[in-house]
Coordinates of C-alpha atoms in Angstrom, one line a residue:
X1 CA -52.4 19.4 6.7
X2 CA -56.0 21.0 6.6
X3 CA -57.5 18.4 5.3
X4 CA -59.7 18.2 8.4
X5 CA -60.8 21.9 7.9
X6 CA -61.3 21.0 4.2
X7 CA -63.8 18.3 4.8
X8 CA -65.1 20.1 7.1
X9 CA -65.9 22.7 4.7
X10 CA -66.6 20.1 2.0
X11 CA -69.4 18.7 4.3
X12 CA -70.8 22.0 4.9
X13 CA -70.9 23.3 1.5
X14 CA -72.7 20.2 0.4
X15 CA -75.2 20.0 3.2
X16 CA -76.3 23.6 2.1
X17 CA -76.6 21.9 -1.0
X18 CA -78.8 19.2 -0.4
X19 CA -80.6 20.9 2.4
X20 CA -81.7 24.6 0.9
X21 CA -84.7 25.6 1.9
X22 CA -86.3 27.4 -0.8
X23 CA -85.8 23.9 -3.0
X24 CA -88.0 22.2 -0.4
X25 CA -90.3 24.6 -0.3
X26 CA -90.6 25.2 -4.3
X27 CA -90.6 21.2 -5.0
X28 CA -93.1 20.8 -2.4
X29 CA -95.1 23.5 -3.4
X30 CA -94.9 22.3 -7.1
X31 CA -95.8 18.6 -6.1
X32 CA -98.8 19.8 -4.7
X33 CA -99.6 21.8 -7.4
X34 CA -99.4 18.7 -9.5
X35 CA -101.3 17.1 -7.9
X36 CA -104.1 19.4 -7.3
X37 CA -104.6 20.6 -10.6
X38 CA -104.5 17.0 -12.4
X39 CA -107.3 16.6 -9.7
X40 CA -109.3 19.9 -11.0
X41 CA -108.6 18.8 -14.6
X42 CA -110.6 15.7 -14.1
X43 CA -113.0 17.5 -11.7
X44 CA -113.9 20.2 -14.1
X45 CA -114.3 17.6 -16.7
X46 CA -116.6 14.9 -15.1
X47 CA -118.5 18.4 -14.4
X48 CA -118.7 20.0 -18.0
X49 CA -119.2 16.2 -19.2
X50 CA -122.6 15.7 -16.6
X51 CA -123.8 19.7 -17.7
X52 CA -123.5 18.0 -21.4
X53 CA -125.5 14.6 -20.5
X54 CA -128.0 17.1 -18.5
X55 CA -128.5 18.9 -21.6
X56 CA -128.6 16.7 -24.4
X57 CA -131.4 14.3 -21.9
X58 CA -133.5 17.9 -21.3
X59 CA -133.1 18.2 -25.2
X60 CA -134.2 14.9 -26.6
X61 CA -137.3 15.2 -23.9
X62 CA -138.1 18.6 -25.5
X63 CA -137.6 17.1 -28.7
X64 CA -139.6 13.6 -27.9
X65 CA -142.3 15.7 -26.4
X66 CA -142.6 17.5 -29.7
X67 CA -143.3 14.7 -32.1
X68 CA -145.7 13.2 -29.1
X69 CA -147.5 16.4 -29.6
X70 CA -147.9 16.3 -33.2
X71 CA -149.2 12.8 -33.5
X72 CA -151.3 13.4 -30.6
X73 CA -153.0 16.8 -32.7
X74 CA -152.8 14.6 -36.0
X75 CA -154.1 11.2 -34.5
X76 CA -151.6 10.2 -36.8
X77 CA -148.5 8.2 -37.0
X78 CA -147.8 7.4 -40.2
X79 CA -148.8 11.3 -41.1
X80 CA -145.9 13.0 -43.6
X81 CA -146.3 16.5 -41.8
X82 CA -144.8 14.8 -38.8
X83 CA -141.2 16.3 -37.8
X84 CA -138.7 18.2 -36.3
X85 CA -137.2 21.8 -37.1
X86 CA -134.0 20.8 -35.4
X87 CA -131.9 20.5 -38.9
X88 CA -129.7 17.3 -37.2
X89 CA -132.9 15.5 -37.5
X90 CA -132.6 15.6 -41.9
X91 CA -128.9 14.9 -41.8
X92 CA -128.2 11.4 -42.6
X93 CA -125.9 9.4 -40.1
X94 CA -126.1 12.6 -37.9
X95 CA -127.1 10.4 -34.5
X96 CA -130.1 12.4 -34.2
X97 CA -133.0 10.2 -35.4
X98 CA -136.7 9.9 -33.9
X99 CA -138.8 6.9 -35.5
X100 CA -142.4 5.4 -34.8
X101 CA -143.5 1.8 -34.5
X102 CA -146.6 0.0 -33.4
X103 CA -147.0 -1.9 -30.6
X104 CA -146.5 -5.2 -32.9
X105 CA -142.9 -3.5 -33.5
X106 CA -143.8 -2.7 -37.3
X107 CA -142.2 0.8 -38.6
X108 CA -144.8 3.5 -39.0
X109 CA -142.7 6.8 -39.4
X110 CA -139.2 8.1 -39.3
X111 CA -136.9 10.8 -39.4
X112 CA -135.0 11.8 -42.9
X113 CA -131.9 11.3 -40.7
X114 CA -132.4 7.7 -40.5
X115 CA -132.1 7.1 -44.1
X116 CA -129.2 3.9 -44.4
X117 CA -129.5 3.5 -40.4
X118 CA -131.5 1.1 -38.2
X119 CA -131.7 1.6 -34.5
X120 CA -131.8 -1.3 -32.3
X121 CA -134.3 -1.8 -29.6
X122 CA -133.0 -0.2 -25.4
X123 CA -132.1 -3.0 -23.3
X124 CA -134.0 -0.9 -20.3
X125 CA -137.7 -1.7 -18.9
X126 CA -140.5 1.0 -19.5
X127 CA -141.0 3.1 -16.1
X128 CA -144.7 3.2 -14.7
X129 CA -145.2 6.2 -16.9
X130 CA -144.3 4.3 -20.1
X131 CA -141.1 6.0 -20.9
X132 CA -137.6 4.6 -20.5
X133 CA -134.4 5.8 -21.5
X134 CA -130.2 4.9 -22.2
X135 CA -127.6 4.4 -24.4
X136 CA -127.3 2.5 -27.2
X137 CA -124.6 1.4 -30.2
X138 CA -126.1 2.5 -33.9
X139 CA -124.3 2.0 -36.9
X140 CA -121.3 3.8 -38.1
X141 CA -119.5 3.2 -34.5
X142 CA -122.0 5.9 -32.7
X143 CA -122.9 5.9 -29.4
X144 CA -126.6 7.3 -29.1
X145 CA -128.4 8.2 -26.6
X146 CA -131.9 7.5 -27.0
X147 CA -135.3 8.4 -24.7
X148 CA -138.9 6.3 -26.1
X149 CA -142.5 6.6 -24.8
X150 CA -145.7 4.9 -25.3
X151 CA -148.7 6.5 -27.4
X152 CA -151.9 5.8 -27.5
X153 CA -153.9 7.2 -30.6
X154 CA -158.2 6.7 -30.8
X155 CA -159.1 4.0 -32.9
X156 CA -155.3 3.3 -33.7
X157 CA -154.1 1.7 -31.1
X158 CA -150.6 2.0 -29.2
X159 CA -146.9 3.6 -30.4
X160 CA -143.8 3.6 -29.3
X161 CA -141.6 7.0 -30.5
X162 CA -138.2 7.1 -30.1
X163 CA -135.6 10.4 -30.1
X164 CA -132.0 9.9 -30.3
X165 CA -129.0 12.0 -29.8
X166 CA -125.9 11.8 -31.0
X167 CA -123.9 10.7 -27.6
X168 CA -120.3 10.3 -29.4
X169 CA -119.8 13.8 -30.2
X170 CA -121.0 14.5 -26.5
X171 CA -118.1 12.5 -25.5
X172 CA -115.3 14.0 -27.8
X173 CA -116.5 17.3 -26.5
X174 CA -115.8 16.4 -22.9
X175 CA -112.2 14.7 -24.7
X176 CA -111.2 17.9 -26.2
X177 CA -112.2 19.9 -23.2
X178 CA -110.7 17.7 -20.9
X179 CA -106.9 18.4 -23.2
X180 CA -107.9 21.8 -23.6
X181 CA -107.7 22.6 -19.1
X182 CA -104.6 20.1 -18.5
X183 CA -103.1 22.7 -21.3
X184 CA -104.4 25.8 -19.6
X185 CA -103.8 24.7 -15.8
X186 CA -100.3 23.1 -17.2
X187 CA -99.4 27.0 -17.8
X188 CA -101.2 28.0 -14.6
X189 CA -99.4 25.6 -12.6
X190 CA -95.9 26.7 -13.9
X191 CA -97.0 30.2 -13.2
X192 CA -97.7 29.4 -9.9
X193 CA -94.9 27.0 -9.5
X194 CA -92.9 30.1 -10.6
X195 CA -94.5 32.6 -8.3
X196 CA -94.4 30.1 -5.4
X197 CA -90.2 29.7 -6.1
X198 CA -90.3 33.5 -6.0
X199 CA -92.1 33.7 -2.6
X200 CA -89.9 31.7 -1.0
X201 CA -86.9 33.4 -2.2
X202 CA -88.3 36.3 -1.1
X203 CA -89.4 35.2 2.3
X204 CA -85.9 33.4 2.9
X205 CA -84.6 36.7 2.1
X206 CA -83.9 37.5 6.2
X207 CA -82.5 34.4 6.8
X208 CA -79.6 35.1 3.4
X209 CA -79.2 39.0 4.8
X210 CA -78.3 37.3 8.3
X211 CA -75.9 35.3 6.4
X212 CA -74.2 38.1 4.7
X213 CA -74.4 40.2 8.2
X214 CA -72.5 36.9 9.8
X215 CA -70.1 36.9 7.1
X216 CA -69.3 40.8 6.9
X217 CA -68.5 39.8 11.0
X218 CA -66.4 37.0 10.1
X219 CA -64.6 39.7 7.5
X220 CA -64.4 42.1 9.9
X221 CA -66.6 44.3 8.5
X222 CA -68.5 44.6 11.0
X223 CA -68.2 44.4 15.1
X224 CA -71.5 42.3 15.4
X225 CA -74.5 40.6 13.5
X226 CA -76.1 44.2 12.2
X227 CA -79.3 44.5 10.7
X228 CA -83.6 44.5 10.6
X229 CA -84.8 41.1 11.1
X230 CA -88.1 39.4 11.3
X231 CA -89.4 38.9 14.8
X232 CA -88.7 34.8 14.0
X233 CA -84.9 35.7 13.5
X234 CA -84.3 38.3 15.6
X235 CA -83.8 36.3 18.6
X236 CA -80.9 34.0 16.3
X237 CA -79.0 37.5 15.6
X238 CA -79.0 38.2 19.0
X239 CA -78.0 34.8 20.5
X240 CA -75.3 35.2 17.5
X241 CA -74.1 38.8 19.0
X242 CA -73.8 37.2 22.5
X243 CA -71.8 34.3 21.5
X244 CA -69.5 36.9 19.7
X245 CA -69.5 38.8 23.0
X246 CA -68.9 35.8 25.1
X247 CA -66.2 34.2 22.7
X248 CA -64.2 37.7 23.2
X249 CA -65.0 37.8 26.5
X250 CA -63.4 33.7 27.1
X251 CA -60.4 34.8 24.4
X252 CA -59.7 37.6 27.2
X253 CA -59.3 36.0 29.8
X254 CA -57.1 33.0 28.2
X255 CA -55.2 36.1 27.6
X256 CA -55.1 36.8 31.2
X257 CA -54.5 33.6 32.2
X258 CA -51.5 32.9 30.0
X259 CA -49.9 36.0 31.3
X260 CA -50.4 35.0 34.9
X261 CA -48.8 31.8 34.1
X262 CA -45.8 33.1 32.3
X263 CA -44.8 35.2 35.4
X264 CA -46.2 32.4 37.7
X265 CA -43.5 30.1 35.8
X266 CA -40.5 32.9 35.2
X267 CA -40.2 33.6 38.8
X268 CA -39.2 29.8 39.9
X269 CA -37.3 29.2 36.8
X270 CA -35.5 32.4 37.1
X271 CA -34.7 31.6 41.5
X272 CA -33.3 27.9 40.3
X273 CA -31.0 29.6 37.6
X274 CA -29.8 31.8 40.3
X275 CA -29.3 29.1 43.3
X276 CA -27.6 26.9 39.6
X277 CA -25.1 29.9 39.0
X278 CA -23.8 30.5 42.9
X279 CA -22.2 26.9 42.7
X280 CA -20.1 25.0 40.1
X281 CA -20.9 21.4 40.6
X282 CA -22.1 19.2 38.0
X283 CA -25.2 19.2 39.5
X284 CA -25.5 22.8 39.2
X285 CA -24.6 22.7 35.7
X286 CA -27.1 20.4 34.7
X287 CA -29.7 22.3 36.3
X288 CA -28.3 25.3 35.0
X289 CA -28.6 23.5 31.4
X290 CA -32.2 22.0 31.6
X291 CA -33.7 25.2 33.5
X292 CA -32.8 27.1 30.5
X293 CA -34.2 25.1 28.0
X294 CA -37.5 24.9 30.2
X295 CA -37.2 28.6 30.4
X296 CA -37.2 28.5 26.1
X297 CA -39.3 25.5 25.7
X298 CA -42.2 27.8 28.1
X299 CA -41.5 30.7 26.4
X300 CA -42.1 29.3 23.2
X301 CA -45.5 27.8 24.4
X302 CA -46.8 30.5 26.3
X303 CA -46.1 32.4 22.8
X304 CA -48.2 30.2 21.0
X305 CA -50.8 30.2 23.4
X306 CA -51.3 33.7 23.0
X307 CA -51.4 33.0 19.2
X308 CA -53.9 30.5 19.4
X309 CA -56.2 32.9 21.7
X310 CA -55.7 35.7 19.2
X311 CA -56.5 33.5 16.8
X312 CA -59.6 32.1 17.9
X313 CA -61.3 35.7 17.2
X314 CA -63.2 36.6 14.2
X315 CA -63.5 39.2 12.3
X316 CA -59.8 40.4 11.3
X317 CA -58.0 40.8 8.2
X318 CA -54.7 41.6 7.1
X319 CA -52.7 43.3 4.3
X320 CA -50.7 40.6 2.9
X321 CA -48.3 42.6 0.7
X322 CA -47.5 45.2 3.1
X323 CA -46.6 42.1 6.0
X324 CA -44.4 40.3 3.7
X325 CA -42.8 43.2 2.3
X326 CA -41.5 44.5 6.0
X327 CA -40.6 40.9 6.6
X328 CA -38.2 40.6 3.2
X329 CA -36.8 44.1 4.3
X330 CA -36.6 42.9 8.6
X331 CA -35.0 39.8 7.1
X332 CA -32.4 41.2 4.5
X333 CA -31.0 43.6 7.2
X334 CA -30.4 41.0 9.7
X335 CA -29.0 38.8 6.8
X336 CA -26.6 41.1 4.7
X337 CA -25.4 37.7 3.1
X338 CA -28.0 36.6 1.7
X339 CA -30.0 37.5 -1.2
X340 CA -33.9 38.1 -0.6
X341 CA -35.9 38.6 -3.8
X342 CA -39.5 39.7 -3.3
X343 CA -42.1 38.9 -6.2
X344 CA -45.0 39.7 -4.8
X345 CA -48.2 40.0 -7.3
X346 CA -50.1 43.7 -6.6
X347 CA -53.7 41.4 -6.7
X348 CA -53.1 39.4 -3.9
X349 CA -55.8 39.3 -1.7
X350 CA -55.7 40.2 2.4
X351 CA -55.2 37.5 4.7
X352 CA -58.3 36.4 6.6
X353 CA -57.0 36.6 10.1
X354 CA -54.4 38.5 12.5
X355 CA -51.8 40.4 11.6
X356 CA -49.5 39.0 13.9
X357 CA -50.2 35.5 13.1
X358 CA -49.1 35.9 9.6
X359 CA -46.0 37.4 11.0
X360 CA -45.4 34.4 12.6
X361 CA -46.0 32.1 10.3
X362 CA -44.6 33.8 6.9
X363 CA -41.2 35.2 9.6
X364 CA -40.7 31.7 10.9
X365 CA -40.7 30.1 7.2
X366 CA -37.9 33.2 6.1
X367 CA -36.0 32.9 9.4
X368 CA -35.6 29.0 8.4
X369 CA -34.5 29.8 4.3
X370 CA -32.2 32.4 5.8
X371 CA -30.5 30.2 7.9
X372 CA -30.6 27.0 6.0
X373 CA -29.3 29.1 2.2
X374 CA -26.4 29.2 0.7
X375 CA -27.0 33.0 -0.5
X376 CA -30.2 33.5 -2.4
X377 CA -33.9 33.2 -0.7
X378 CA -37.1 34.1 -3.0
X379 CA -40.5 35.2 -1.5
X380 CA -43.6 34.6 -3.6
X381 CA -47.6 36.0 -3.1
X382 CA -50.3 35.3 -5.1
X383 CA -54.2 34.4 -5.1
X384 CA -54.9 30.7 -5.8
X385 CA -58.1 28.5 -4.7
X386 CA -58.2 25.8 -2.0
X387 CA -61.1 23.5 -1.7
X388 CA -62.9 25.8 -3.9
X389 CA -62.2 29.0 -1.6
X390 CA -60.5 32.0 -2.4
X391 CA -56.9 31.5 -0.5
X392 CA -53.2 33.3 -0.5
X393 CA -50.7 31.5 -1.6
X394 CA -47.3 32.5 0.3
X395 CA -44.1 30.6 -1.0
X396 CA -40.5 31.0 0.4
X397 CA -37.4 29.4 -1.7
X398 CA -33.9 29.5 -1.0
X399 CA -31.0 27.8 -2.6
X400 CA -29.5 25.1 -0.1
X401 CA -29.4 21.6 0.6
X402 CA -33.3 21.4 0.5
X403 CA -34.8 18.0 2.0
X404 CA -36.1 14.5 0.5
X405 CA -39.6 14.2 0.9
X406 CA -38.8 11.5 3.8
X407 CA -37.4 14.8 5.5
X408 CA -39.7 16.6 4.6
X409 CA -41.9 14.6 5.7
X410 CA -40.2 14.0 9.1
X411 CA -39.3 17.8 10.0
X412 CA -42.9 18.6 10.2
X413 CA -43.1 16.5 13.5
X414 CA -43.1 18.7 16.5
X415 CA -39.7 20.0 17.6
X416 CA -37.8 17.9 15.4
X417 CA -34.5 19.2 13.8
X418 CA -32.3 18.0 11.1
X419 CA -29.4 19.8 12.0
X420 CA -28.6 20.6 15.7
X421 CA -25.7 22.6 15.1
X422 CA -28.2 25.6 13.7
X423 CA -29.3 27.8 16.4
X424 CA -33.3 27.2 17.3
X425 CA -35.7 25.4 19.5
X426 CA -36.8 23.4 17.0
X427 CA -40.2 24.9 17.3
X428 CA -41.1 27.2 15.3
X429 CA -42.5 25.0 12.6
X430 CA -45.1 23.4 15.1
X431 CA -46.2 27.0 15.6
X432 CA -46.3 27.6 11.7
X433 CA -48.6 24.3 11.5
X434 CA -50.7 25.2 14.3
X435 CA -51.6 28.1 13.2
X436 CA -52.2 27.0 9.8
X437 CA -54.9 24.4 11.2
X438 CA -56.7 27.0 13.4
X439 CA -56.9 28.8 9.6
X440 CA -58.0 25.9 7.8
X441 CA -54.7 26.2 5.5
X442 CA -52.2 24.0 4.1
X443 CA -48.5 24.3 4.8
X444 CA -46.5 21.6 2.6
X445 CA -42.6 21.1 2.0
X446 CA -40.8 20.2 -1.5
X447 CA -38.0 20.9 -4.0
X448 CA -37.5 24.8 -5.0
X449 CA -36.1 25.5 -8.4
X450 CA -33.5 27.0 -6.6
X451 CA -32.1 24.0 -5.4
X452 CA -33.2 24.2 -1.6
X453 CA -36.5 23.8 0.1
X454 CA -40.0 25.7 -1.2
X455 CA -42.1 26.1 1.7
X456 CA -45.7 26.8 0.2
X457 CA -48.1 28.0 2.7
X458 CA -51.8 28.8 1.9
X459 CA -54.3 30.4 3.5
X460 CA -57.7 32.1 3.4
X461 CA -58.4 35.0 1.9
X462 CA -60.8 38.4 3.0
X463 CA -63.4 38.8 0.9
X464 CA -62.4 42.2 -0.2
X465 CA -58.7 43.3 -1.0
X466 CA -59.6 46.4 0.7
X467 CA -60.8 47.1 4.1
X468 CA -63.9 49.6 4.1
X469 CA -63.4 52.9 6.0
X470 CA -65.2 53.4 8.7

């Protein structure tokens, strides 16, 4: 019994779950991110890495156009005062070499640098204005960039000089830098990964204060959906408002309704008991006999109807302890025999739900143990969970013949009665289990400790255990 409601709620809960908003947005936001800054990483590398190529070609031109200077003033290339001031250029195995051959490809000059290393010849063609430039692989596993030209000394005849740079160091530069802004945009793009989960939280922030207005409604703190909202949600708190107003408005006139029918129905019954009582035949007597147990059996359903309509509006709570205790003390009056015992623990929550519906259902369940006791009935309140909600749990014992669990089972069909000597329609269990699905509760039946029947009802609990003054 309410495992319909249960799943119900089991479905919901989990679809809120899987569906939350601010998740999406924060995953999707951080995917981007991702994405975007892996993309600037390699963006602001290939960038810093072609600033680095740009500089190191405009620095071997200076350089090359140096030593072409000097030999030019010297008319000289074998000349010892030829060289460089850049101090890379004495460093041995530095990558940055310049060197002088003849046009027969003989070695005229070259840079201390050079000592131990021999460059081999650029793959490229000379351009029209005898220069040419690329990489190439030296010794020592460098990568060098290297720019030549042609000279032509009087009386001498024609040179080829060559500048190198060291092109390795140019790449490990762009390596490191390239580590050193994933790191950097890494902690940028949590920040903003962080910052974007924060936004979202606070721009959902209307849509969880609706929530909590709907809930203090379906509390019964509050009359309607109260509350400033965003010109996107406004219109949802009011379409919420009018549902409310419309639901009451529906609930009332199913009121109405029902009490038009009862008197609709009372009046015929009530003329076809009269006509049934002025004679004596068996006819009379039979429809004497089945008018009156329409006249219970309508009754009974009209009564439930108006449960089931009071029910159906949110919004109301109940003081558990203070129904059950007027129940134990209604009951032990009109049962002098038997022995009610209350233990009733001072933290139970409020009932979720009308005042006279827990009546119903807690009075039907004590009207049964008195009946069906030999002289001792217990009533038992306390807070438990169900399904992972807050809940009341109401239990009534007594000490009779109690039921097998195939009677158990069995009494919980509508209208059925074990014993048909015991005054009762039969029906006031059906209204117990009715009401306890419109709740979402449970209602089950087993063995007490007493020896009878423990009737264990649960149901769901207000939020607070204390309604708010007004």
């Amino acid at each position: 019994m309410g495992s319909d409601a249960e799943s119900v709620t089991q479905t919901t809960q989990e679809s809120q779950t899987r569906g939350s908003i601010s998740f999406r947005l924060f995953w999707l936001s951080a995917g981007w991110l991702i994405v975007a800054l892996i993309a600037t990483a390699f963006l602001l590398s290939e960038l810093y890495s072609q600033a680095l190529d740009r500089d190191l070609t405009e620095s071997l031109d200076f350089q090359l156009s140096s030593l072409v200077g000097q030999t030019l003033e010297n008319n000289s290339a074998a000349s010892p005062d030829l060289g460089l001031a850049d101090m890379r250029f004495s460093r041995p195995t530095s990558g940055w070499y310049w060197q002088i051959r003849s046009e027969s490809g003989a070695l005229v000059n070259f840079s201390p640098s050079m000592v131990g290393t021999v460059l081999p010849e650029l793959s490229e063609p000379f351009s029209a204005t005898g220069t040419r430039s690329g990489l190439i692989a030296a010794d020592y596993g460098q990568s060098l960039l290297a720019v030549e030209r042609w000279v032509t000394l009087d009386d001498l005849g024609r040179f080829r000089i060559i500048v190198t740079g060291n092109y390795s160091d140019l790449e490990g530069r762009v390596d490191a830098f390239r580590g050193q802004a994933v790191i950097v945009l890494a902690v940028v793009g949590l920040i903003l990964a962080v910052m974007s989960g924060m936004i979202a939280r606070f721009a959902l922030r209307p849509i969880e204060r609706l929530r909590e207005a709907i809930e203090a409604v379906r509390e019964g703190e509050k009359p309607t959906v109260e509350g400033a909202f965003p010109r996107e949600i406004a219109p949802l708190a009011g379409e919420l408002n009018e549902l409310l107003r419309s639901n009451t408005q529906i609930v009332e006139r199913a009121r109405a309704q029902v009490g038009n029918l009862a008197h609709g129905l009372k009046t015929p019954l009530a003329v076809l008991r009269n006509e049934a009582g002025a004679a004596q035949t068996p006819l009379a007597k039979s429809v004497m006999h089945e008018t009156d147990a329409m006249s219970r059996i309508v009754s009974t359903y009209l009564d439930q109807a108006r449960l089931a309509a009071r029910s159906s509006v949110v919004g109301k709570r109940t003081d558990t302890l203070a129904v059950l205790d007027r129940l134990a003390r209604v009951m032990a009056k009109l049962n002098k025999d038997r022995d009610i015992a209350t233990d009733l623990a001072p933290a139970t929550p409020w009932f979720r739900g009308d005042e006279g519906d827990l009546e119903e259902m807690a009075g039907n369940l004590l009207d049964n143990a008195c009946k069906w006791a030999q002289s001792a009935v217990r009533l038992t309140a306390r807070e438990t969970e169900m399904s992972g909600n807050r809940s009341v749990e109401i239990v009534v014992e007594d000490d009779g013949d109690g039921l097998t669990d195939a009677e158990a089972a069995h009494v919980l069909r509508r209208g059925v009665r074990l014993d048909e000597k015991t005054p009762g329609s039969g029906l006031g269990l059906d209204i117990v289990k009715e009401l306890v699905d419109i709740y979402g509760g449970d209602l089950s039946l087993g063995r007490s400790a007493l020896g009878g029947l423990r009737a264990t009802l649960i149901l769901p609990a207000a939020r607070h255990t204390r309604p708010q003054q007004a």
